[in-house]
Amino acid sequence: MKAIIVGAGVAGLSTYLQLRKVLPSQDSLTIHIYESHRPQGLTPSITPDTSLSKQGDLTDTTAVVGNSIALVPSSIRLLRYIDTRLYDIFKVRGYRNESYTFKTARGHRIAVTSTGDKACPQEYTVSCPRYGLWECLRQVVGNDKIQYRKVVDVDLSGEKPVVKFADGGEEDADLVIGADGVRSVVKKGLFGEDDKRQYAPRYEGFCGVGSFIDVDIPEAITRHKSIVFTFGPTGSFGYCSAAPESQRKLGWWSNWGTPDIPDSNIVNSEEIRRQLRERHGTWKDPVIQYIIENMTTDRVYPIWTTPDLPHWGQRGAVLLGDAAHTLPATSGQGAGQALEDSVTFSLLLSHFLAKVETAGGDLTLKEAIELSSKGLYEIHQQHHF
Ligand SMILES: Cc1cc2nc3c(=O)[nH]c(=O)nc-3n(C[C@H](O)[C@H](O)[C@H](O)COP(=O)(O)OP(=O)(O)OC[C@H]3O[C@@H](n4cnc5c(N)ncnc54)[C@H](O)[C@@H]3O)c2cc1C
């Protein structure tokens, strides 16, 4: 079987690892991964390849939108299930949060709740830079497995799906995995013109900003090993440690409601500071005030989601991760859901492919792929909605 994975983000790379782990007949399995953004350097100066994507686009790619990410215990458990190396390098890269602290803008602490999960008591929520998880995945997959070609179209009208590239090339495969995020080209291939209307990404009426500051981690975090969330009438503000205890990397973010999508997501840092003062300047937490006065960032990200789709795959193409179901960035669940998709889809495909390969098996390859996409969608509908 030949598979093409479009997008080397969380969903694409974890699916690669999982397919390599569970599919039968690895010798006859070919997997190509195509990614539109080439990382230009290693942490912390990772920047997108501007020749492939204009920086000013309101894109949500991992290479462009920085900020912190937190993986909850069930997602950490999935990392271990997918590949123990992934689990090991991610855990030492992040900060082990034992609790969430919730506060009001007036400085009152509302609650401190444990991040622990009865199903995996030894695990806690781990926070790190968003690109940190991505880099861990790239390390385990191997950078040489990723080819930098932007996909512009997926034609599903023929015998096999055909992927078309910005450089004019084309390639067919038995299976095309759309792991290409909120603005998925594979989704457009599946839903055609509808993607412009009914199934197009939706602006949620919220925007966010955030970045990192190299500073001693405040006691508000270290006391309870906490991620701190503060809510007020003008928005929310959060901060966490985004590196192991021995390091000084404070991650922060601010979200606010606005009916208008910004014209550009590149904004002058001083203008962002002015807006932060306007929204949070009277909030009582001194850590928030310190961050506002010392932060630098020039990027605002509008928060997009995808509407419910009637299916996640047909005619040899399947959508995983944000391409299928973008959650608001504020939910802190999107990467975990992408990992769940990778594991679930790969296990289903492995199950149905075994039926194709069994002597006298009654399924064709096409049917096995179709049943796997359908199964993923049905499981998700039952458990998540
Ligand atoms: C600011 C912010 C904070 C977040 N915090 C959390 C959190 O705390 N916890 C959590 O679980 N989730 C969080 N999320 C959500 C999480 O980052 C996403 O859900 C997750 O990255 C989805 O992974 P994905 O692989 O599906 O999509 P992406 O990460 O978007 O990856 C898609 C990949 O496809 C590539 N691509 C796109 N189009 C093409 C094309 N045409 N051709 C080739 N390649 C293409 C992109 O460059 C990208 O590398 C956050 C999101 C944001 C924006």
CSV table of C-alpha atoms and ligand atoms in Angstrom, one decimal:
chain,number,residue,atom,x,y,z
A,1,MET,CA,0.0,0.0,0.0
A,2,LYS,CA,1.2,3.5,-0.7
A,3,ALA,CA,0.1,6.4,1.6
A,4,ILE,CA,0.7,10.1,1.3
A,5,ILE,CA,0.5,12.2,4.4
A,6,VAL,CA,-0.2,15.9,3.7
A,7,GLY,CA,1.1,17.9,6.6
A,8,ALA,CA,3.9,17.2,9.1
A,9,GLY,CA,2.3,18.5,12.2
A,10,VAL,CA,1.1,16.6,15.2
A,11,ALA,CA,-1.4,14.5,13.3
A,12,GLY,CA,0.7,13.8,10.3
A,13,LEU,CA,3.9,12.8,12.2
A,14,SER,CA,2.2,10.8,14.9
A,15,THR,CA,0.2,8.9,12.2
A,16,TYR,CA,3.4,8.1,10.4
A,17,LEU,CA,4.8,6.6,13.5
A,18,GLN,CA,1.7,4.7,14.3
A,19,LEU,CA,1.2,3.3,10.8
A,20,ARG,CA,4.8,2.2,10.8
A,21,LYS,CA,4.2,0.4,14.1
A,22,VAL,CA,0.9,-1.3,13.6
A,23,LEU,CA,0.2,-2.0,9.9
A,24,PRO,CA,0.8,-5.5,8.6
A,25,SER,CA,3.2,-6.0,5.6
A,26,GLN,CA,5.6,-3.2,6.4
A,27,ASP,CA,7.8,-4.3,3.5
A,28,SER,CA,5.2,-3.3,0.9
A,29,LEU,CA,4.2,-0.1,2.8
A,30,THR,CA,5.4,3.2,1.3
A,31,ILE,CA,4.6,6.4,3.2
A,32,HIS,CA,5.5,9.9,1.8
A,33,ILE,CA,5.1,12.9,4.1
A,34,TYR,CA,4.7,16.4,2.4
A,35,GLU,CA,5.0,19.6,4.4
A,36,SER,CA,4.6,23.2,3.2
A,37,HIS,CA,6.7,24.9,5.8
A,38,ARG,CA,10.4,24.3,6.2
A,39,PRO,CA,11.9,25.0,9.7
A,40,GLN,CA,14.8,27.4,9.2
A,41,GLY,CA,16.6,26.8,12.4
A,42,LEU,CA,16.4,24.9,15.6
A,43,THR,CA,14.8,26.1,18.8
A,44,PRO,CA,14.3,28.9,19.8
A,45,SER,CA,14.8,30.7,16.5
A,46,ILE,CA,12.4,28.5,14.5
A,47,THR,CA,10.9,30.5,11.6
A,48,PRO,CA,8.7,29.6,8.7
A,49,ASP,CA,10.0,29.4,5.1
A,50,THR,CA,8.6,32.6,3.7
A,51,SER,CA,9.1,31.4,0.1
A,52,LEU,CA,6.4,28.7,0.7
A,53,SER,CA,3.9,30.7,2.8
A,54,LYS,CA,3.5,34.4,3.2
A,55,GLN,CA,4.1,35.3,6.9
A,56,GLY,CA,1.1,37.7,6.8
A,57,ASP,CA,-1.3,34.9,6.0
A,58,LEU,CA,-3.7,34.2,8.8
A,59,THR,CA,-2.4,30.6,8.9
A,60,ASP,CA,-2.4,28.4,11.9
A,61,THR,CA,0.6,26.3,11.2
A,62,THR,CA,2.8,25.1,14.0
A,63,ALA,CA,5.8,26.8,12.4
A,64,VAL,CA,4.1,30.2,12.5
A,65,VAL,CA,2.0,30.3,15.6
A,66,GLY,CA,4.2,30.0,18.7
A,67,ASN,CA,3.0,30.0,22.2
A,68,SER,CA,2.7,27.2,24.8
A,69,ILE,CA,1.0,23.9,24.6
A,70,ALA,CA,-0.1,21.6,27.4
A,71,LEU,CA,-0.7,17.9,27.0
A,72,VAL,CA,-3.0,16.3,29.5
A,73,PRO,CA,-2.3,12.9,31.1
A,74,SER,CA,-4.4,11.0,28.5
A,75,SER,CA,-2.4,12.6,25.7
A,76,ILE,CA,0.9,11.9,27.4
A,77,ARG,CA,-0.2,8.3,27.7
A,78,LEU,CA,-0.8,8.2,23.9
A,79,LEU,CA,2.7,9.5,23.3
A,80,ARG,CA,4.0,6.5,25.2
A,81,TYR,CA,1.7,4.2,23.3
A,82,ILE,CA,2.9,5.6,19.9
A,83,ASP,CA,6.6,5.5,20.7
A,84,THR,CA,8.4,5.4,24.0
A,85,ARG,CA,11.2,7.6,22.6
A,86,LEU,CA,8.6,10.3,21.9
A,87,TYR,CA,7.3,10.0,25.5
A,88,ASP,CA,10.8,10.2,27.0
A,89,ILE,CA,12.0,13.2,25.0
A,90,PHE,CA,8.7,15.1,25.4
A,91,LYS,CA,8.6,14.7,29.2
A,92,VAL,CA,12.1,16.0,29.7
A,93,ARG,CA,11.4,18.9,27.5
A,94,GLY,CA,8.4,20.2,29.4
A,95,TYR,CA,7.3,21.2,32.8
A,96,ARG,CA,5.3,18.8,35.0
A,97,ASN,CA,2.2,20.6,36.1
A,98,GLU,CA,0.4,19.0,39.1
A,99,SER,CA,-2.4,21.5,39.2
A,100,TYR,CA,-4.4,24.3,37.5
A,101,THR,CA,-4.9,27.5,39.4
A,102,PHE,CA,-8.0,29.6,38.6
A,103,LYS,CA,-8.1,33.3,39.6
A,104,THR,CA,-10.2,36.3,39.1
A,105,ALA,CA,-9.0,39.6,37.7
A,106,ARG,CA,-9.3,41.1,41.2
A,107,GLY,CA,-6.7,38.6,42.4
A,108,HIS,CA,-9.0,36.1,44.2
A,109,ARG,CA,-8.1,32.5,43.9
A,110,ILE,CA,-11.2,30.5,42.9
A,111,ALA,CA,-9.7,27.0,42.8
A,112,VAL,CA,-6.7,24.8,42.6
A,113,THR,CA,-7.5,21.5,40.9
A,114,SER,CA,-5.3,18.5,40.3
A,115,THR,CA,-4.2,17.7,36.7
A,116,GLY,CA,-3.9,14.1,37.7
A,117,ASP,CA,-6.0,11.4,35.9
A,118,LYS,CA,-7.3,8.3,37.7
A,119,ALA,CA,-6.7,6.3,34.5
A,120,CYS,CA,-3.0,7.1,34.6
A,121,PRO,CA,-2.1,8.3,38.1
A,122,GLN,CA,1.6,8.6,37.4
A,123,GLU,CA,1.1,11.2,34.7
A,124,TYR,CA,0.5,15.0,34.9
A,125,THR,CA,-0.1,17.7,32.4
A,126,VAL,CA,3.1,18.7,30.7
A,127,SER,CA,3.6,22.2,29.2
A,128,CYS,CA,6.2,23.3,26.7
A,129,PRO,CA,6.4,25.5,23.6
A,130,ARG,CA,4.0,24.5,20.9
A,131,TYR,CA,6.9,23.9,18.5
A,132,GLY,CA,8.5,21.7,21.2
A,133,LEU,CA,6.0,18.9,20.7
A,134,TRP,CA,6.5,19.2,16.9
A,135,GLU,CA,10.3,19.0,17.2
A,136,CYS,CA,10.0,15.9,19.4
A,137,LEU,CA,7.9,14.3,16.7
A,138,ARG,CA,10.3,15.3,14.0
A,139,GLN,CA,13.2,13.9,15.9
A,140,VAL,CA,11.6,10.5,16.3
A,141,VAL,CA,10.2,10.3,12.7
A,142,GLY,CA,13.5,11.6,11.3
A,143,ASN,CA,13.8,14.9,9.4
A,144,ASP,CA,14.9,13.0,6.2
A,145,LYS,CA,11.4,11.5,6.0
A,146,ILE,CA,9.7,14.9,5.4
A,147,GLN,CA,9.6,16.3,1.9
A,148,TYR,CA,9.0,20.1,1.6
A,149,ARG,CA,6.4,20.4,-1.1
A,150,LYS,CA,3.2,22.4,-0.8
A,151,VAL,CA,0.1,20.5,-1.8
A,152,VAL,CA,-2.4,22.6,-3.7
A,153,ASP,CA,-5.1,20.2,-4.7
A,154,VAL,CA,-6.3,16.6,-4.2
A,155,ASP,CA,-8.2,15.0,-7.1
A,156,LEU,CA,-10.5,12.2,-5.9
A,157,SER,CA,-12.4,11.6,-9.1
A,158,GLY,CA,-10.2,8.8,-10.5
A,159,GLU,CA,-9.3,5.2,-9.6
A,160,LYS,CA,-6.8,6.5,-7.1
A,161,PRO,CA,-6.5,9.8,-5.3
A,162,VAL,CA,-4.0,12.2,-7.0
A,163,VAL,CA,-2.1,14.8,-5.0
A,164,LYS,CA,-1.1,18.0,-6.9
A,165,PHE,CA,1.8,20.1,-5.8
A,166,ALA,CA,2.6,23.9,-6.1
A,167,ASP,CA,5.7,23.0,-8.1
A,168,GLY,CA,3.4,21.4,-10.8
A,169,GLY,CA,4.1,17.8,-9.9
A,170,GLU,CA,1.5,15.1,-9.2
A,171,GLU,CA,1.5,11.8,-7.4
A,172,ASP,CA,-1.1,9.1,-6.8
A,173,ALA,CA,-1.5,6.8,-3.8
A,174,ASP,CA,-3.9,4.3,-2.4
A,175,LEU,CA,-4.5,6.5,0.7
A,176,VAL,CA,-4.2,10.3,1.2
A,177,ILE,CA,-4.1,11.4,4.8
A,178,GLY,CA,-5.2,15.0,5.2
A,179,ALA,CA,-3.2,16.1,8.3
A,180,ASP,CA,-2.9,19.6,6.9
A,181,GLY,CA,-4.6,21.6,9.6
A,182,VAL,CA,-7.5,24.0,9.8
A,183,ARG,CA,-7.2,25.2,6.1
A,184,SER,CA,-6.9,21.6,4.8
A,185,VAL,CA,-6.5,21.2,1.1
A,186,VAL,CA,-7.5,17.6,1.4
A,187,LYS,CA,-10.7,18.7,3.0
A,188,LYS,CA,-11.4,20.9,-0.1
A,189,GLY,CA,-10.7,17.9,-2.3
A,190,LEU,CA,-13.3,15.9,-0.3
A,191,PHE,CA,-16.0,18.6,-0.1
A,192,GLY,CA,-15.2,20.6,-3.3
A,193,GLU,CA,-16.8,24.0,-3.6
A,194,ASP,CA,-18.8,23.4,-0.3
A,195,ASP,CA,-15.6,24.1,1.5
A,196,LYS,CA,-15.9,27.8,0.6
A,197,ARG,CA,-19.3,27.9,2.4
A,198,GLN,CA,-20.7,25.3,4.7
A,199,TYR,CA,-17.5,23.6,5.8
A,200,ALA,CA,-15.1,26.5,5.7
A,201,PRO,CA,-13.2,27.4,8.9
A,202,ARG,CA,-15.2,29.7,11.2
A,203,TYR,CA,-13.8,32.6,13.2
A,204,GLU,CA,-14.9,32.0,16.8
A,205,GLY,CA,-15.0,35.7,17.7
A,206,PHE,CA,-11.9,35.4,19.8
A,207,CYS,CA,-8.2,36.4,19.2
A,208,GLY,CA,-5.1,35.5,21.2
A,209,VAL,CA,-1.5,36.7,21.7
A,210,GLY,CA,1.3,35.0,23.6
A,211,SER,CA,5.0,34.3,23.7
A,212,PHE,CA,7.8,33.4,26.2
A,213,ILE,CA,9.9,35.4,28.6
A,214,ASP,CA,13.3,34.2,30.0
A,215,VAL,CA,12.8,34.9,33.7
A,216,ASP,CA,12.8,33.0,37.0
A,217,ILE,CA,9.6,31.0,37.2
A,218,PRO,CA,7.2,32.9,39.7
A,219,GLU,CA,6.1,31.4,42.9
A,220,ALA,CA,2.5,31.4,41.7
A,221,ILE,CA,3.6,28.5,39.4
A,222,THR,CA,6.1,26.7,41.6
A,223,ARG,CA,4.0,26.7,44.8
A,224,HIS,CA,1.5,24.2,43.4
A,225,LYS,CA,3.4,23.3,40.2
A,226,SER,CA,0.5,25.0,38.4
A,227,ILE,CA,-0.7,26.5,35.1
A,228,VAL,CA,-2.4,29.8,36.2
A,229,PHE,CA,-5.6,31.0,34.5
A,230,THR,CA,-7.1,34.4,35.3
A,231,PHE,CA,-10.5,35.5,34.0
A,232,GLY,CA,-12.1,38.9,33.9
A,233,PRO,CA,-14.6,41.0,32.1
A,234,THR,CA,-12.1,41.9,29.3
A,235,GLY,CA,-10.8,38.5,28.6
A,236,SER,CA,-8.5,35.8,30.0
A,237,PHE,CA,-4.8,35.6,30.8
A,238,GLY,CA,-2.7,32.5,31.4
A,239,TYR,CA,0.9,31.7,32.2
A,240,CYS,CA,2.9,28.5,32.8
A,241,SER,CA,6.4,27.2,32.9
A,242,ALA,CA,7.3,26.0,29.3
A,243,ALA,CA,10.5,24.2,30.2
A,244,PRO,CA,11.8,21.8,32.9
A,245,GLU,CA,12.3,23.1,36.4
A,246,SER,CA,16.0,23.9,35.9
A,247,GLN,CA,15.2,26.4,33.1
A,248,ARG,CA,13.7,29.9,33.0
A,249,LYS,CA,11.0,29.9,30.3
A,250,LEU,CA,7.7,31.6,31.2
A,251,GLY,CA,5.0,31.0,28.7
A,252,TRP,CA,2.0,33.4,28.7
A,253,TRP,CA,-1.1,34.1,26.6
A,254,SER,CA,-4.1,36.5,26.5
A,255,ASN,CA,-7.4,35.9,24.8
A,256,TRP,CA,-10.2,38.3,24.2
A,257,GLY,CA,-13.5,38.5,22.3
A,258,THR,CA,-13.8,40.7,19.3
A,259,PRO,CA,-16.2,40.5,16.3
A,260,ASP,CA,-13.4,41.7,13.9
A,261,ILE,CA,-10.7,39.5,12.4
A,262,PRO,CA,-7.5,41.5,12.4
A,263,ASP,CA,-6.4,42.7,8.9
A,264,SER,CA,-3.0,41.1,9.5
A,265,ASN,CA,-1.6,38.9,12.2
A,266,ILE,CA,1.6,40.8,12.3
A,267,VAL,CA,1.2,43.6,14.8
A,268,ASN,CA,3.8,46.0,16.3
A,269,SER,CA,4.9,44.8,19.8
A,270,GLU,CA,4.2,48.2,21.4
A,271,GLU,CA,0.7,48.1,20.0
A,272,ILE,CA,0.2,44.7,21.5
A,273,ARG,CA,1.5,46.0,24.9
A,274,ARG,CA,-0.9,48.9,24.7
A,275,GLN,CA,-3.8,46.6,24.1
A,276,LEU,CA,-2.7,44.3,26.9
A,277,ARG,CA,-2.6,47.2,29.3
A,278,GLU,CA,-6.1,48.2,28.2
A,279,ARG,CA,-7.5,44.7,28.8
A,280,HIS,CA,-5.5,43.6,31.8
A,281,GLY,CA,-3.7,46.7,33.2
A,282,THR,CA,-5.9,46.9,36.3
A,283,TRP,CA,-5.7,43.2,37.0
A,284,LYS,CA,-4.3,42.5,40.4
A,285,ASP,CA,-1.8,39.6,39.7
A,286,PRO,CA,1.7,41.2,39.7
A,287,VAL,CA,3.0,38.4,37.4
A,288,ILE,CA,0.5,39.5,34.8
A,289,GLN,CA,1.7,43.1,35.1
A,290,TYR,CA,5.3,42.0,34.9
A,291,ILE,CA,4.6,40.0,31.7
A,292,ILE,CA,2.8,42.9,30.1
A,293,GLU,CA,5.7,45.3,30.7
A,294,ASN,CA,8.4,42.8,29.6
A,295,MET,CA,6.9,40.7,26.9
A,296,THR,CA,7.8,41.0,23.2
A,297,THR,CA,5.6,39.5,20.4
A,298,ASP,CA,4.3,40.7,17.1
A,299,ARG,CA,1.7,38.1,16.3
A,300,VAL,CA,-2.0,38.0,16.9
A,301,TYR,CA,-3.8,34.8,16.2
A,302,PRO,CA,-7.5,34.7,15.4
A,303,ILE,CA,-9.2,31.6,16.8
A,304,TRP,CA,-10.7,29.3,14.1
A,305,THR,CA,-12.7,26.2,14.3
A,306,THR,CA,-14.2,23.8,11.7
A,307,PRO,CA,-17.9,23.1,11.6
A,308,ASP,CA,-19.0,19.5,12.0
A,309,LEU,CA,-18.4,17.6,8.8
A,310,PRO,CA,-20.7,14.9,7.5
A,311,HIS,CA,-17.8,12.4,7.2
A,312,TRP,CA,-14.0,12.5,7.5
A,313,GLY,CA,-13.1,10.4,4.5
A,314,GLN,CA,-14.1,8.9,1.2
A,315,ARG,CA,-12.6,7.8,-2.1
A,316,GLY,CA,-9.2,7.1,-0.6
A,317,ALA,CA,-8.8,10.3,1.4
A,318,VAL,CA,-9.1,10.7,5.2
A,319,LEU,CA,-8.9,13.8,7.4
A,320,LEU,CA,-7.2,13.7,10.8
A,321,GLY,CA,-6.5,16.3,13.5
A,322,ASP,CA,-7.4,19.9,12.9
A,323,ALA,CA,-8.2,19.2,9.3
A,324,ALA,CA,-11.2,17.1,10.5
A,325,HIS,CA,-12.2,19.0,13.7
A,326,THR,CA,-10.3,22.2,14.7
A,327,LEU,CA,-11.1,23.0,18.3
A,328,PRO,CA,-10.6,26.5,19.7
A,329,ALA,CA,-7.0,27.0,20.7
A,330,THR,CA,-8.3,28.0,24.1
A,331,SER,CA,-9.7,24.5,24.7
A,332,GLY,CA,-6.1,23.1,25.1
A,333,GLN,CA,-7.3,19.8,23.5
A,334,GLY,CA,-6.4,19.9,19.8
A,335,ALA,CA,-3.1,18.2,19.9
A,336,GLY,CA,-4.4,15.5,22.1
A,337,GLN,CA,-7.3,14.9,19.7
A,338,ALA,CA,-4.8,14.7,16.8
A,339,LEU,CA,-2.9,12.0,18.7
A,340,GLU,CA,-6.2,10.1,19.3
A,341,ASP,CA,-7.0,10.2,15.6
A,342,SER,CA,-3.6,8.9,14.7
A,343,VAL,CA,-3.9,5.9,17.0
A,344,THR,CA,-7.5,5.1,16.3
A,345,PHE,CA,-7.3,5.4,12.5
A,346,SER,CA,-4.1,3.3,12.4
A,347,LEU,CA,-5.5,0.6,14.5
A,348,LEU,CA,-8.7,0.5,12.4
A,349,LEU,CA,-6.7,0.3,9.2
A,350,SER,CA,-4.5,-2.4,10.6
A,351,HIS,CA,-7.6,-4.4,11.5
A,352,PHE,CA,-9.2,-4.1,8.1
A,353,LEU,CA,-6.0,-4.5,6.1
A,354,ALA,CA,-5.5,-7.8,7.9
A,355,LYS,CA,-8.8,-8.9,6.4
A,356,VAL,CA,-7.6,-7.9,2.9
A,357,GLU,CA,-4.4,-9.9,3.3
A,358,THR,CA,-5.8,-13.0,4.8
A,359,ALA,CA,-6.1,-15.8,2.2
A,360,GLY,CA,-9.6,-15.8,1.0
A,361,GLY,CA,-10.1,-12.3,2.6
A,362,ASP,CA,-13.3,-10.7,1.5
A,363,LEU,CA,-12.2,-7.0,1.5
A,364,THR,CA,-10.5,-5.0,-1.1
A,365,LEU,CA,-7.8,-2.4,-0.1
A,366,LYS,CA,-10.3,0.4,-1.1
A,367,GLU,CA,-13.0,-1.0,1.1
A,368,ALA,CA,-10.5,-1.4,4.0
A,369,ILE,CA,-9.6,2.3,3.8
A,370,GLU,CA,-13.2,3.4,3.5
A,371,LEU,CA,-14.2,1.3,6.5
A,372,SER,CA,-11.3,2.7,8.6
A,373,SER,CA,-12.3,6.3,7.8
A,374,LYS,CA,-15.9,5.6,8.6
A,375,GLY,CA,-15.0,3.8,11.8
A,376,LEU,CA,-12.9,6.7,13.0
A,377,TYR,CA,-15.7,9.2,12.4
A,378,GLU,CA,-18.3,7.0,14.1
A,379,ILE,CA,-16.1,6.4,17.2
A,380,HIS,CA,-15.5,10.2,17.4
A,381,GLN,CA,-19.2,10.9,17.1
A,382,GLN,CA,-20.0,8.5,19.9
A,383,HIS,CA,-17.3,9.6,22.3
A,384,HIS,CA,-16.9,13.3,21.8
A,385,PHE,CA,-20.3,14.8,21.1
B,1,LIG,C1,-1.9,29.2,20.2
B,1,LIG,C2,-2.4,27.8,20.3
B,1,LIG,C3,-2.3,27.1,21.5
B,1,LIG,C4,-2.7,25.8,21.6
B,1,LIG,N1,-2.6,25.1,22.7
B,1,LIG,C5,-2.9,23.8,22.8
B,1,LIG,C6,-2.8,23.1,24.0
B,1,LIG,O1,-2.4,23.6,25.1
B,1,LIG,N2,-3.1,21.7,24.0
B,1,LIG,C7,-3.5,21.1,22.9
B,1,LIG,O2,-3.8,19.9,22.9
B,1,LIG,N3,-3.7,21.8,21.7
B,1,LIG,C8,-3.4,23.1,21.7
B,1,LIG,N4,-3.6,23.8,20.5
B,1,LIG,C9,-4.1,23.1,19.3
B,1,LIG,C10,-3.0,22.3,18.6
B,1,LIG,O3,-1.9,23.1,18.4
B,1,LIG,C11,-3.6,21.8,17.3
B,1,LIG,O4,-4.8,21.2,17.5
B,1,LIG,C12,-2.6,20.7,16.7
B,1,LIG,O5,-1.4,21.4,16.3
B,1,LIG,C13,-3.3,20.1,15.5
B,1,LIG,O6,-2.4,19.3,14.8
B,1,LIG,P1,-2.5,19.0,13.3
B,1,LIG,O7,-1.3,18.2,12.9
B,1,LIG,O8,-3.9,18.5,13.0
B,1,LIG,O9,-2.5,20.4,12.6
B,1,LIG,P2,-1.2,21.5,12.5
B,1,LIG,O10,-0.5,21.5,13.8
B,1,LIG,O11,-1.8,22.8,12.0
B,1,LIG,O12,-0.3,20.9,11.3
B,1,LIG,C14,-0.7,20.9,10.0
B,1,LIG,C15,0.6,20.8,9.2
B,1,LIG,O13,0.2,20.7,7.8
B,1,LIG,C16,1.0,21.6,7.0
B,1,LIG,N5,0.2,22.0,5.9
B,1,LIG,C17,-0.9,22.8,5.8
B,1,LIG,N6,-1.3,22.9,4.5
B,1,LIG,C18,-0.4,22.2,3.8
B,1,LIG,C19,-0.3,22.0,2.4
B,1,LIG,N7,-1.2,22.5,1.5
B,1,LIG,N8,0.7,21.2,1.9
B,1,LIG,C20,1.6,20.6,2.8
B,1,LIG,N9,1.5,20.8,4.1
B,1,LIG,C21,0.5,21.6,4.6
B,1,LIG,C22,1.2,22.8,8.0
B,1,LIG,O14,2.4,23.6,7.7
B,1,LIG,C23,1.4,22.1,9.3
B,1,LIG,O15,2.8,21.7,9.6
B,1,LIG,C24,-3.2,25.1,20.4
B,1,LIG,C25,-3.3,25.8,19.2
B,1,LIG,C26,-2.9,27.1,19.1
B,1,LIG,C27,-3.0,27.9,17.8
